[in-house]
CSV table of C-alpha atoms and ligand atoms in Angstrom, one decimal:
chain,number,residue,atom,x,y,z
A,21,MET,CA,0.0,0.0,0.0
A,22,ASP,CA,2.8,2.4,1.1
A,23,GLY,CA,4.9,1.5,-2.0
A,24,LYS,CA,1.9,2.3,-4.2
A,25,ASN,CA,1.6,5.8,-2.6
A,26,THR,CA,5.3,6.5,-3.1
A,27,THR,CA,5.0,5.6,-6.8
A,28,LEU,CA,1.9,7.8,-7.2
A,29,GLN,CA,3.4,10.9,-5.4
A,30,PRO,CA,5.5,12.2,-8.3
A,31,VAL,CA,2.5,11.8,-10.6
A,32,VAL,CA,0.2,13.7,-8.3
A,33,HIS,CA,2.9,16.5,-7.9
A,34,PHE,CA,3.3,16.7,-11.6
A,35,CYS,CA,-0.5,16.9,-12.1
A,36,ILE,CA,-0.8,19.7,-9.5
A,37,ILE,CA,2.0,21.7,-11.1
A,38,LEU,CA,0.5,21.2,-14.6
A,39,CYS,CA,-2.9,22.4,-13.4
A,40,ILE,CA,-1.3,25.5,-11.7
A,41,VAL,CA,0.6,26.3,-15.0
A,42,LEU,CA,-2.5,25.8,-17.1
A,43,LEU,CA,-4.7,27.9,-14.8
A,44,THR,CA,-2.1,30.7,-14.7
A,45,SER,CA,-1.7,30.7,-18.5
A,46,LEU,CA,-5.5,30.8,-18.9
A,47,GLU,CA,-5.8,33.7,-16.5
A,48,ALA,CA,-2.9,35.4,-18.3
A,49,ASN,CA,-4.6,34.9,-21.6
A,50,ALA,CA,-7.9,36.2,-20.3
A,51,HIS,CA,-6.1,39.5,-19.4
A,52,MET,CA,-4.0,39.6,-22.6
A,53,TRP,CA,-6.4,41.9,-24.4
A,54,ARG,CA,-5.5,44.7,-21.9
A,55,ARG,CA,-2.0,44.8,-23.1
A,56,GLN,CA,-2.9,44.9,-26.8
A,57,ALA,CA,-2.4,48.3,-28.3
A,58,ASP,CA,-5.5,47.8,-30.4
A,59,ALA,CA,-7.9,47.3,-27.5
A,60,GLY,CA,-11.2,48.9,-28.5
A,61,PRO,CA,-13.1,51.8,-26.9
A,62,GLY,CA,-14.6,51.4,-23.5
A,63,THR,CA,-18.3,50.9,-22.5
A,64,THR,CA,-20.6,53.4,-24.2
A,65,LYS,CA,-21.3,56.3,-21.8
A,66,ASN,CA,-24.8,56.3,-20.3
A,67,ILE,CA,-25.3,52.8,-21.5
A,68,ALA,CA,-28.0,52.1,-18.8
A,69,GLU,CA,-30.1,55.1,-20.0
A,70,ILE,CA,-29.6,54.2,-23.7
A,71,PHE,CA,-30.4,50.6,-23.3
A,72,GLN,CA,-33.5,51.1,-21.2
A,73,GLY,CA,-34.6,54.1,-23.4
A,74,ARG,CA,-34.3,52.0,-26.5
A,75,CYS,CA,-36.3,49.3,-24.8
A,76,HIS,CA,-39.2,51.7,-24.0
A,77,GLU,CA,-39.0,53.2,-27.5
A,78,HIS,CA,-39.2,49.7,-29.0
A,79,ILE,CA,-42.1,48.3,-26.9
A,80,GLN,CA,-44.1,51.5,-27.5
A,81,CYS,CA,-43.5,51.2,-31.3
A,82,LEU,CA,-42.3,54.8,-31.5
A,83,GLN,CA,-40.1,53.9,-34.5
A,84,THR,CA,-43.2,52.4,-36.1
A,85,ASP,CA,-41.7,49.9,-38.4
A,86,GLN,CA,-39.0,48.7,-35.9
A,87,CYS,CA,-41.1,46.9,-33.4
A,88,ASN,CA,-43.4,44.0,-32.8
A,89,ARG,CA,-46.8,44.5,-31.2
A,90,ARG,CA,-46.6,41.8,-28.7
A,91,PRO,CA,-49.0,40.6,-26.0
A,92,LYS,CA,-46.2,39.8,-23.5
A,93,VAL,CA,-45.5,42.4,-20.8
A,94,ILE,CA,-41.9,43.6,-21.1
A,95,ASN,CA,-40.1,45.0,-18.1
A,96,CYS,CA,-37.2,47.2,-19.4
A,97,THR,CA,-35.6,47.7,-16.0
A,98,ALA,CA,-35.6,44.0,-15.3
A,99,ILE,CA,-34.0,43.3,-18.7
A,100,TRP,CA,-31.3,45.9,-18.0
A,101,ILE,CA,-30.5,44.4,-14.6
A,102,GLU,CA,-30.2,40.9,-16.1
A,103,PHE,CA,-28.0,42.3,-18.9
A,104,LEU,CA,-25.8,44.2,-16.5
A,105,GLY,CA,-25.4,41.1,-14.3
A,106,ALA,CA,-24.0,39.2,-17.2
A,107,PHE,CA,-20.8,41.3,-17.4
A,108,GLN,CA,-20.5,43.6,-14.4
A,109,HIS,CA,-17.4,43.0,-12.2
A,110,GLN,CA,-16.3,40.3,-14.6
A,111,ASN,CA,-13.4,39.7,-16.9
A,112,PRO,CA,-14.7,40.4,-20.4
A,113,CYS,CA,-12.7,37.5,-21.9
A,114,ASN,CA,-14.1,34.9,-19.5
A,115,THR,CA,-17.8,34.9,-20.4
A,116,SER,CA,-19.7,31.6,-20.5
A,117,ALA,CA,-21.8,30.8,-23.6
A,118,ASP,CA,-25.1,30.8,-21.6
A,119,VAL,CA,-24.7,34.0,-19.6
A,120,TYR,CA,-27.2,36.1,-21.8
A,121,ASP,CA,-29.8,33.3,-22.1
A,122,ASP,CA,-32.1,34.9,-19.4
A,123,VAL,CA,-31.8,38.3,-21.1
A,124,LEU,CA,-33.0,36.6,-24.4
A,125,THR,CA,-35.9,34.9,-22.6
A,126,MET,CA,-37.1,38.3,-21.3
A,127,ALA,CA,-36.4,40.1,-24.7
A,128,VAL,CA,-37.2,37.6,-27.4
A,129,PRO,CA,-36.4,38.5,-31.0
A,130,ILE,CA,-39.5,38.1,-33.1
A,131,THR,CA,-40.0,38.4,-36.9
A,132,PRO,CA,-43.2,37.8,-38.9
A,133,ASP,CA,-43.4,34.9,-41.3
A,134,ASP,CA,-41.4,35.2,-44.5
A,135,GLN,CA,-39.6,38.4,-43.4
A,136,THR,CA,-36.4,37.3,-41.5
A,137,LEU,CA,-33.3,38.7,-43.1
A,138,PHE,CA,-29.8,37.6,-42.0
A,139,TRP,CA,-26.8,39.5,-43.2
A,140,SER,CA,-23.0,39.1,-43.2
A,141,GLY,CA,-20.4,41.7,-44.2
A,142,LEU,CA,-22.9,44.5,-44.9
A,143,LEU,CA,-24.7,45.7,-41.7
A,144,ASP,CA,-25.4,49.3,-43.0
A,145,ALA,CA,-27.0,48.2,-46.2
A,146,ALA,CA,-29.1,45.5,-44.5
A,147,LEU,CA,-30.3,47.9,-41.8
A,148,ASN,CA,-31.2,50.5,-44.4
A,149,VAL,CA,-33.1,48.0,-46.6
A,150,ALA,CA,-34.9,46.6,-43.6
A,151,ARG,CA,-35.9,50.1,-42.5
A,152,VAL,CA,-37.5,51.1,-45.8
A,153,SER,CA,-38.8,47.8,-46.9
A,154,MET,CA,-41.7,46.0,-45.3
A,155,GLN,CA,-40.4,42.8,-46.8
A,156,TYR,CA,-37.5,42.3,-44.5
A,157,ARG,CA,-36.8,42.3,-40.7
A,158,ILE,CA,-33.3,42.0,-39.2
A,159,LEU,CA,-32.1,41.2,-35.7
A,160,GLU,CA,-31.2,44.8,-35.1
A,161,GLU,CA,-34.9,45.7,-35.5
A,162,SER,CA,-36.0,43.1,-32.9
A,163,LEU,CA,-36.1,44.1,-29.2
A,164,PRO,CA,-32.7,42.6,-28.1
A,165,GLY,CA,-30.9,43.7,-31.3
A,166,TYR,CA,-32.4,47.2,-31.2
A,167,MET,CA,-31.3,47.7,-27.5
A,168,ALA,CA,-27.7,46.5,-28.1
A,169,ASN,CA,-26.9,47.6,-31.7
A,170,GLN,CA,-23.7,49.6,-31.9
A,171,LEU,CA,-23.2,49.7,-28.1
A,172,VAL,CA,-19.9,48.7,-26.6
A,173,TRP,CA,-19.8,47.1,-23.1
A,174,CYS,CA,-17.5,45.1,-20.9
A,175,GLY,CA,-17.0,44.5,-17.2
A,176,ASP,CA,-14.0,45.3,-14.9
A,177,ASP,CA,-12.9,42.6,-12.5
A,178,ASP,CA,-10.5,44.9,-10.7
A,179,PRO,CA,-11.7,44.9,-7.0
A,180,ALA,CA,-11.0,48.7,-6.9
A,181,SER,CA,-13.7,49.3,-9.6
A,182,VAL,CA,-16.8,50.8,-8.0
A,183,ASP,CA,-19.4,49.9,-10.6
A,184,GLY,CA,-17.5,47.0,-12.2
A,185,ILE,CA,-17.9,48.5,-15.7
A,186,ASN,CA,-14.9,49.4,-17.8
A,187,TYR,CA,-15.5,52.8,-19.5
A,188,GLU,CA,-11.8,53.1,-20.6
A,189,LYS,CA,-11.4,50.1,-22.9
A,190,CYS,CA,-13.0,46.8,-23.9
A,191,PRO,CA,-11.5,44.0,-26.0
A,192,GLU,CA,-11.7,44.4,-29.8
A,193,TRP,CA,-14.2,42.1,-31.6
A,194,GLY,CA,-12.4,38.7,-31.9
A,195,ALA,CA,-9.6,39.7,-29.5
A,196,CYS,CA,-10.5,36.8,-27.2
A,197,GLU,CA,-12.7,33.8,-27.7
A,198,ASN,CA,-15.1,34.2,-24.8
A,199,GLU,CA,-15.6,38.0,-25.2
A,200,THR,CA,-18.7,39.3,-23.6
A,201,SER,CA,-20.4,41.2,-26.4
A,202,PHE,CA,-19.6,38.4,-28.8
A,203,ARG,CA,-21.4,36.0,-26.4
A,204,PHE,CA,-24.4,38.3,-26.5
A,205,TRP,CA,-24.6,38.5,-30.3
A,206,GLN,CA,-24.1,34.7,-30.5
A,207,ALA,CA,-27.0,34.1,-28.2
A,208,ALA,CA,-29.2,36.8,-29.8
A,209,SER,CA,-28.4,35.4,-33.3
A,210,ARG,CA,-29.2,31.9,-32.2
A,211,GLU,CA,-32.7,32.9,-30.9
A,212,PHE,CA,-33.3,35.0,-33.9
A,213,SER,CA,-32.6,32.1,-36.2
A,214,ARG,CA,-34.6,29.6,-34.2
A,215,GLN,CA,-37.8,31.7,-34.4
A,216,ALA,CA,-37.6,32.3,-38.2
A,217,THR,CA,-40.4,30.8,-40.3
A,218,GLY,CA,-41.4,30.6,-43.9
A,219,LYS,CA,-39.0,32.2,-46.5
A,220,VAL,CA,-35.8,33.6,-44.9
A,221,SER,CA,-33.2,35.6,-46.7
A,222,VAL,CA,-29.5,36.2,-46.2
A,223,ALA,CA,-27.7,39.2,-47.7
A,224,LEU,CA,-24.0,38.6,-48.4
A,225,ASN,CA,-21.3,41.0,-49.6
A,226,ALA,CA,-20.2,39.8,-53.1
A,227,HIS,CA,-17.0,41.8,-52.8
A,228,ARG,CA,-16.0,40.6,-49.3
A,229,ASP,CA,-12.3,39.6,-49.1
A,230,GLY,CA,-12.0,35.9,-48.7
A,231,GLY,CA,-15.5,35.2,-50.0
A,232,ALA,CA,-19.1,36.3,-49.5
A,233,PHE,CA,-19.9,33.3,-47.3
A,234,ARG,CA,-17.4,33.3,-44.5
A,235,ASN,CA,-17.1,30.0,-42.6
A,236,THR,CA,-16.2,31.7,-39.3
A,237,SER,CA,-19.0,34.3,-39.4
A,238,VAL,CA,-21.9,34.4,-37.0
A,239,PHE,CA,-24.2,33.6,-39.9
A,240,ALA,CA,-22.2,30.5,-40.8
A,241,THR,CA,-21.6,29.2,-37.2
A,242,VAL,CA,-24.8,30.2,-35.4
A,243,GLU,CA,-27.6,31.3,-37.6
A,244,LEU,CA,-27.4,28.7,-40.4
A,245,PRO,CA,-27.1,25.7,-38.0
A,246,ASN,CA,-30.1,26.9,-36.0
A,247,LEU,CA,-32.6,27.2,-38.9
A,248,ASN,CA,-35.4,24.7,-38.5
A,249,PRO,CA,-36.0,22.9,-41.8
A,250,ASP,CA,-39.5,22.0,-40.5
A,251,THR,CA,-40.6,25.7,-40.3
A,252,VAL,CA,-38.3,27.4,-42.9
A,253,THR,CA,-39.6,26.8,-46.4
A,254,MET,CA,-36.9,28.6,-48.4
A,255,VAL,CA,-33.6,30.3,-48.0
A,256,GLU,CA,-33.1,33.3,-50.4
A,257,ILE,CA,-29.5,34.2,-50.9
A,258,LEU,CA,-29.1,37.8,-51.9
A,259,LEU,CA,-25.6,38.4,-53.3
A,260,VAL,CA,-25.0,42.1,-53.0
A,261,PRO,CA,-22.1,43.6,-55.2
A,262,ASP,CA,-20.5,46.9,-54.3
A,263,ILE,CA,-21.9,49.2,-57.0
A,264,THR,CA,-18.9,51.4,-56.9
A,265,SER,CA,-16.6,48.5,-57.8
A,266,THR,CA,-15.5,47.8,-61.4
A,267,GLU,CA,-15.2,44.1,-60.6
A,268,GLU,CA,-18.4,41.9,-60.6
A,269,GLY,CA,-17.5,40.1,-57.3
A,270,GLU,CA,-18.7,36.6,-56.4
A,271,LYS,CA,-21.6,35.0,-58.3
A,272,CYS,CA,-24.3,32.5,-57.4
A,273,GLY,CA,-23.1,28.9,-57.7
A,274,LYS,CA,-19.4,29.9,-57.6
A,275,GLY,CA,-16.7,30.1,-54.9
A,276,SER,CA,-17.9,30.5,-51.3
A,277,ILE,CA,-21.6,30.7,-52.4
A,278,LYS,CA,-21.3,27.2,-53.8
A,279,GLU,CA,-20.2,26.0,-50.4
A,280,LEU,CA,-23.2,27.8,-48.8
A,281,GLU,CA,-25.5,26.2,-51.4
A,282,ARG,CA,-24.0,22.8,-50.5
A,283,ARG,CA,-24.6,23.3,-46.8
A,284,LEU,CA,-28.2,24.3,-47.4
A,285,ASP,CA,-28.7,21.1,-49.5
A,286,VAL,CA,-27.2,19.0,-46.6
A,287,ALA,CA,-29.5,20.8,-44.1
A,288,GLY,CA,-32.5,20.0,-46.3
A,289,LEU,CA,-33.3,23.7,-46.9
A,290,PRO,CA,-34.5,24.7,-50.4
A,291,TRP,CA,-32.7,27.8,-51.7
A,292,ILE,CA,-32.6,30.3,-54.5
A,293,CYS,CA,-29.8,32.8,-55.2
A,294,THR,CA,-30.2,36.3,-56.6
A,295,TYR,CA,-27.2,38.3,-57.8
A,296,ASP,CA,-27.5,42.1,-57.4
A,297,PRO,CA,-31.0,42.4,-55.8
A,298,LEU,CA,-32.6,45.8,-56.7
A,299,GLU,CA,-33.5,46.8,-53.1
A,300,PHE,CA,-29.8,46.6,-52.1
A,301,ARG,CA,-28.6,48.3,-55.3
A,302,TYR,CA,-30.8,51.3,-54.9
A,303,ILE,CA,-30.2,51.7,-51.2
A,304,GLN,CA,-26.5,51.9,-52.0
A,305,CYS,CA,-27.3,54.6,-54.6
A,306,THR,CA,-28.9,56.7,-51.9
A,307,THR,CA,-25.7,56.7,-49.9
A,308,LEU,CA,-23.5,58.0,-52.7
A,309,GLU,CA,-22.8,61.7,-53.3
A,310,ASN,CA,-23.1,61.5,-57.1
A,311,PRO,CA,-25.2,58.4,-57.7
A,312,LEU,CA,-25.9,59.1,-61.4
A,313,GLU,CA,-22.2,58.7,-62.1
A,314,TYR,CA,-22.7,55.0,-61.6
A,315,LYS,CA,-24.5,53.0,-64.3
A,316,ALA,CA,-26.1,50.8,-61.5
A,317,CYS,CA,-27.9,53.8,-60.1
A,318,ARG,CA,-29.3,55.1,-63.4
A,319,GLY,CA,-31.2,51.9,-64.0
A,320,ASP,CA,-32.6,50.7,-67.4
A,321,LYS,CA,-35.8,52.8,-67.2
A,322,GLN,CA,-33.9,56.0,-66.4
A,323,GLU,CA,-31.3,55.2,-69.0
A,324,SER,CA,-34.0,54.9,-71.8
A,325,GLN,CA,-35.8,58.0,-70.4
A,326,ARG,CA,-32.5,59.9,-70.6
A,327,ALA,CA,-31.9,58.6,-74.2
A,328,LYS,CA,-35.5,59.6,-75.1
A,329,GLU,CA,-34.9,63.1,-73.6
A,330,GLU,CA,-31.7,63.4,-75.6
A,331,THR,CA,-33.5,62.4,-78.8
A,332,ILE,CA,-36.2,65.0,-78.2
A,333,ILE,CA,-33.6,67.8,-77.6
A,334,VAL,CA,-31.6,66.8,-80.7
A,335,GLY,CA,-34.8,66.7,-82.7
A,336,ALA,CA,-36.0,70.1,-81.5
A,337,VAL,CA,-32.6,71.7,-82.3
A,338,LEU,CA,-32.6,70.1,-85.8
A,339,GLY,CA,-36.2,71.1,-86.4
A,340,GLY,CA,-35.4,74.7,-85.4
A,341,VAL,CA,-32.4,74.8,-87.8
A,342,ILE,CA,-34.5,73.5,-90.7
A,343,LEU,CA,-37.3,75.9,-89.9
A,344,ILE,CA,-34.8,78.9,-89.9
A,345,LEU,CA,-33.4,77.6,-93.2
A,346,ILE,CA,-36.9,77.4,-94.8
A,347,ILE,CA,-37.7,80.9,-93.6
A,348,VAL,CA,-34.4,82.2,-95.0
A,349,VAL,CA,-34.9,80.4,-98.4
A,350,ALA,CA,-38.5,81.7,-98.5
A,351,ILE,CA,-37.3,85.3,-97.8
A,352,LEU,CA,-34.6,85.0,-100.5
A,353,LEU,CA,-37.2,83.6,-103.0
A,354,VAL,CA,-39.6,86.4,-102.3
A,355,GLN,CA,-36.9,89.0,-102.7
A,356,SER,CA,-35.7,87.6,-105.9
A,357,CYS,CA,-39.3,87.3,-107.2
A,358,LYS,CA,-39.8,91.0,-106.4
A,359,ARG,CA,-36.6,91.9,-108.1
A,360,LEU,CA,-37.7,90.0,-111.2
A,361,THR,CA,-41.1,91.7,-111.2
A,362,ARG,CA,-39.4,95.1,-111.0
A,363,LEU,CA,-37.1,94.2,-113.9
A,364,ASP,CA,-40.0,93.0,-116.0
A,365,ASP,CA,-41.9,96.3,-115.3
A,366,SER,CA,-38.8,98.4,-116.3
A,367,GLN,CA,-38.5,96.3,-119.5
A,368,LEU,CA,-42.2,97.0,-120.3
A,369,MET,CA,-41.5,100.8,-120.1
A,370,ILE,CA,-39.2,100.9,-123.0
A,371,PRO,CA,-38.8,104.5,-124.3
A,372,THR,CA,-40.2,105.1,-127.7
B,416,LIG,P1,-20.0,40.1,-40.0
B,416,LIG,O1,-18.8,39.3,-40.2
B,416,LIG,O2,-20.3,41.2,-40.9
B,416,LIG,O3,-20.0,40.6,-38.5
B,416,LIG,C1,-21.2,41.2,-37.9
B,416,LIG,C2,-20.8,42.3,-36.9
B,416,LIG,O4,-19.9,41.8,-36.0
B,416,LIG,C3,-20.2,43.5,-37.6
B,416,LIG,O5,-21.1,44.4,-38.1
B,416,LIG,C4,-19.5,44.1,-36.4
B,416,LIG,O6,-20.4,44.7,-35.5
B,416,LIG,C5,-19.0,42.8,-35.7
B,416,LIG,N1,-17.7,42.5,-36.2
B,416,LIG,C6,-17.4,41.4,-37.0
B,416,LIG,N2,-16.1,41.4,-37.2
B,416,LIG,C7,-15.5,42.5,-36.6
B,416,LIG,C8,-14.3,43.0,-36.5
B,416,LIG,N3,-13.2,42.4,-37.1
B,416,LIG,N4,-14.1,44.2,-35.8
B,416,LIG,C9,-15.1,44.8,-35.2
B,416,LIG,N5,-16.4,44.3,-35.3
B,416,LIG,C10,-16.6,43.2,-36.0
B,416,LIG,O7,-21.2,39.1,-40.1
B,416,LIG,P2,-21.6,37.8,-39.2
B,416,LIG,O8,-20.5,37.4,-38.3
B,416,LIG,O9,-22.2,36.8,-40.1
B,416,LIG,O10,-22.8,38.4,-38.2
B,416,LIG,C11,-23.9,38.9,-38.8
B,416,LIG,C12,-25.2,38.1,-38.4
B,416,LIG,O11,-25.2,37.9,-37.0
B,416,LIG,C13,-26.4,38.9,-38.7
B,416,LIG,O12,-27.3,38.1,-39.4
B,416,LIG,C14,-26.9,39.4,-37.3
B,416,LIG,O13,-28.2,38.8,-37.1
B,416,LIG,C15,-25.9,38.8,-36.3
B,416,LIG,N6,-25.0,39.8,-35.6
B,416,LIG,C16,-25.2,41.1,-35.4
B,416,LIG,C17,-24.2,41.9,-34.9
B,416,LIG,C18,-24.4,43.4,-34.6
B,416,LIG,O14,-23.4,44.0,-34.1
B,416,LIG,N7,-25.5,44.0,-34.9
B,416,LIG,C19,-23.0,41.3,-34.4
B,416,LIG,C20,-22.9,39.9,-34.6
B,416,LIG,C21,-23.8,39.2,-35.2
């Protein structure tokens, strides 16, 4: 028995040392982001007021199109307290995957049948299209997405911190694996995808470096796997080119889109793919200073209208010139006729 203990002792010691080394390096990794020169900005100032204000605005449908008239009673203060509890006084790189689950039970993302729109690589265009079109709803228009969109937040685990919120700096997106705001968007995206029904759409940037469908994106890793083939009837891929680019970008059935189409086939989700959807083309035109400089913004109808107008102008100028010529010729003719008549008269008065 004693002999066995003596043999085990070095193994136990080795394991303890290994555990200490591992824990220390994990702890050091979790704090690494602080030393990175590119650490992002700190928590958005007045985040509590903004978050709760947006919540009240959303549930009262003050931005009419960006809300859902829901029967469930929403308590904005309770949602904020739950949200704050998920990161306050905590290391922002040590967030567990389920920490925002209760927030998302209180503030569920909801979209009507056939209107869910996912996006990857083009937030602004997707947000603008969704705002003006009744056809599409994105996560950022649903309650949880609306409250959190464009906010920065992270906790401070320094015991000296009074409110446990870091207003100086937060980790950059992707600076650490278990980053707190990334955890929130992962959870919100998962719930957003689970509730989607009917036809769903995904807008992808055809000019994105490395491919429009990015394997590591939230769309690829969270939203796509959480689509329910029993309730989703069709996935519409909207491949959006940058209208200012001279290159065409990725096309349906090619490159990374082919991989997306394959994954949809495997998941049993029927799909269609549209290159250069008009809503996205025209919304991009509205953001340009001189949109008519780009062929994509003139559109076929406008182009032929412009050609028609040009024909009318050229016709009018030509018509004017011809009319002037006719008048001049007529005047000349009249004058020469008069001259001839005078000549005839003078010839008739020949002196005898
Ligand atoms: P994506 O790669 O375009 O990233 C989405 C968002 O994540 C960006 O708009 C930005 O806010 C943030 N992000 C990503 N990479 C970043 C970087 N290097 N630096 C700073 N910020 C960065 O697209 P995705 O990963 O497929 O996620 C989009 C989908 O997931 C959407 O359908 C949406 O529902 C949801 N989502 C929304 C947000 C948001 O901030 N509103 C964030 C993540 C996910």
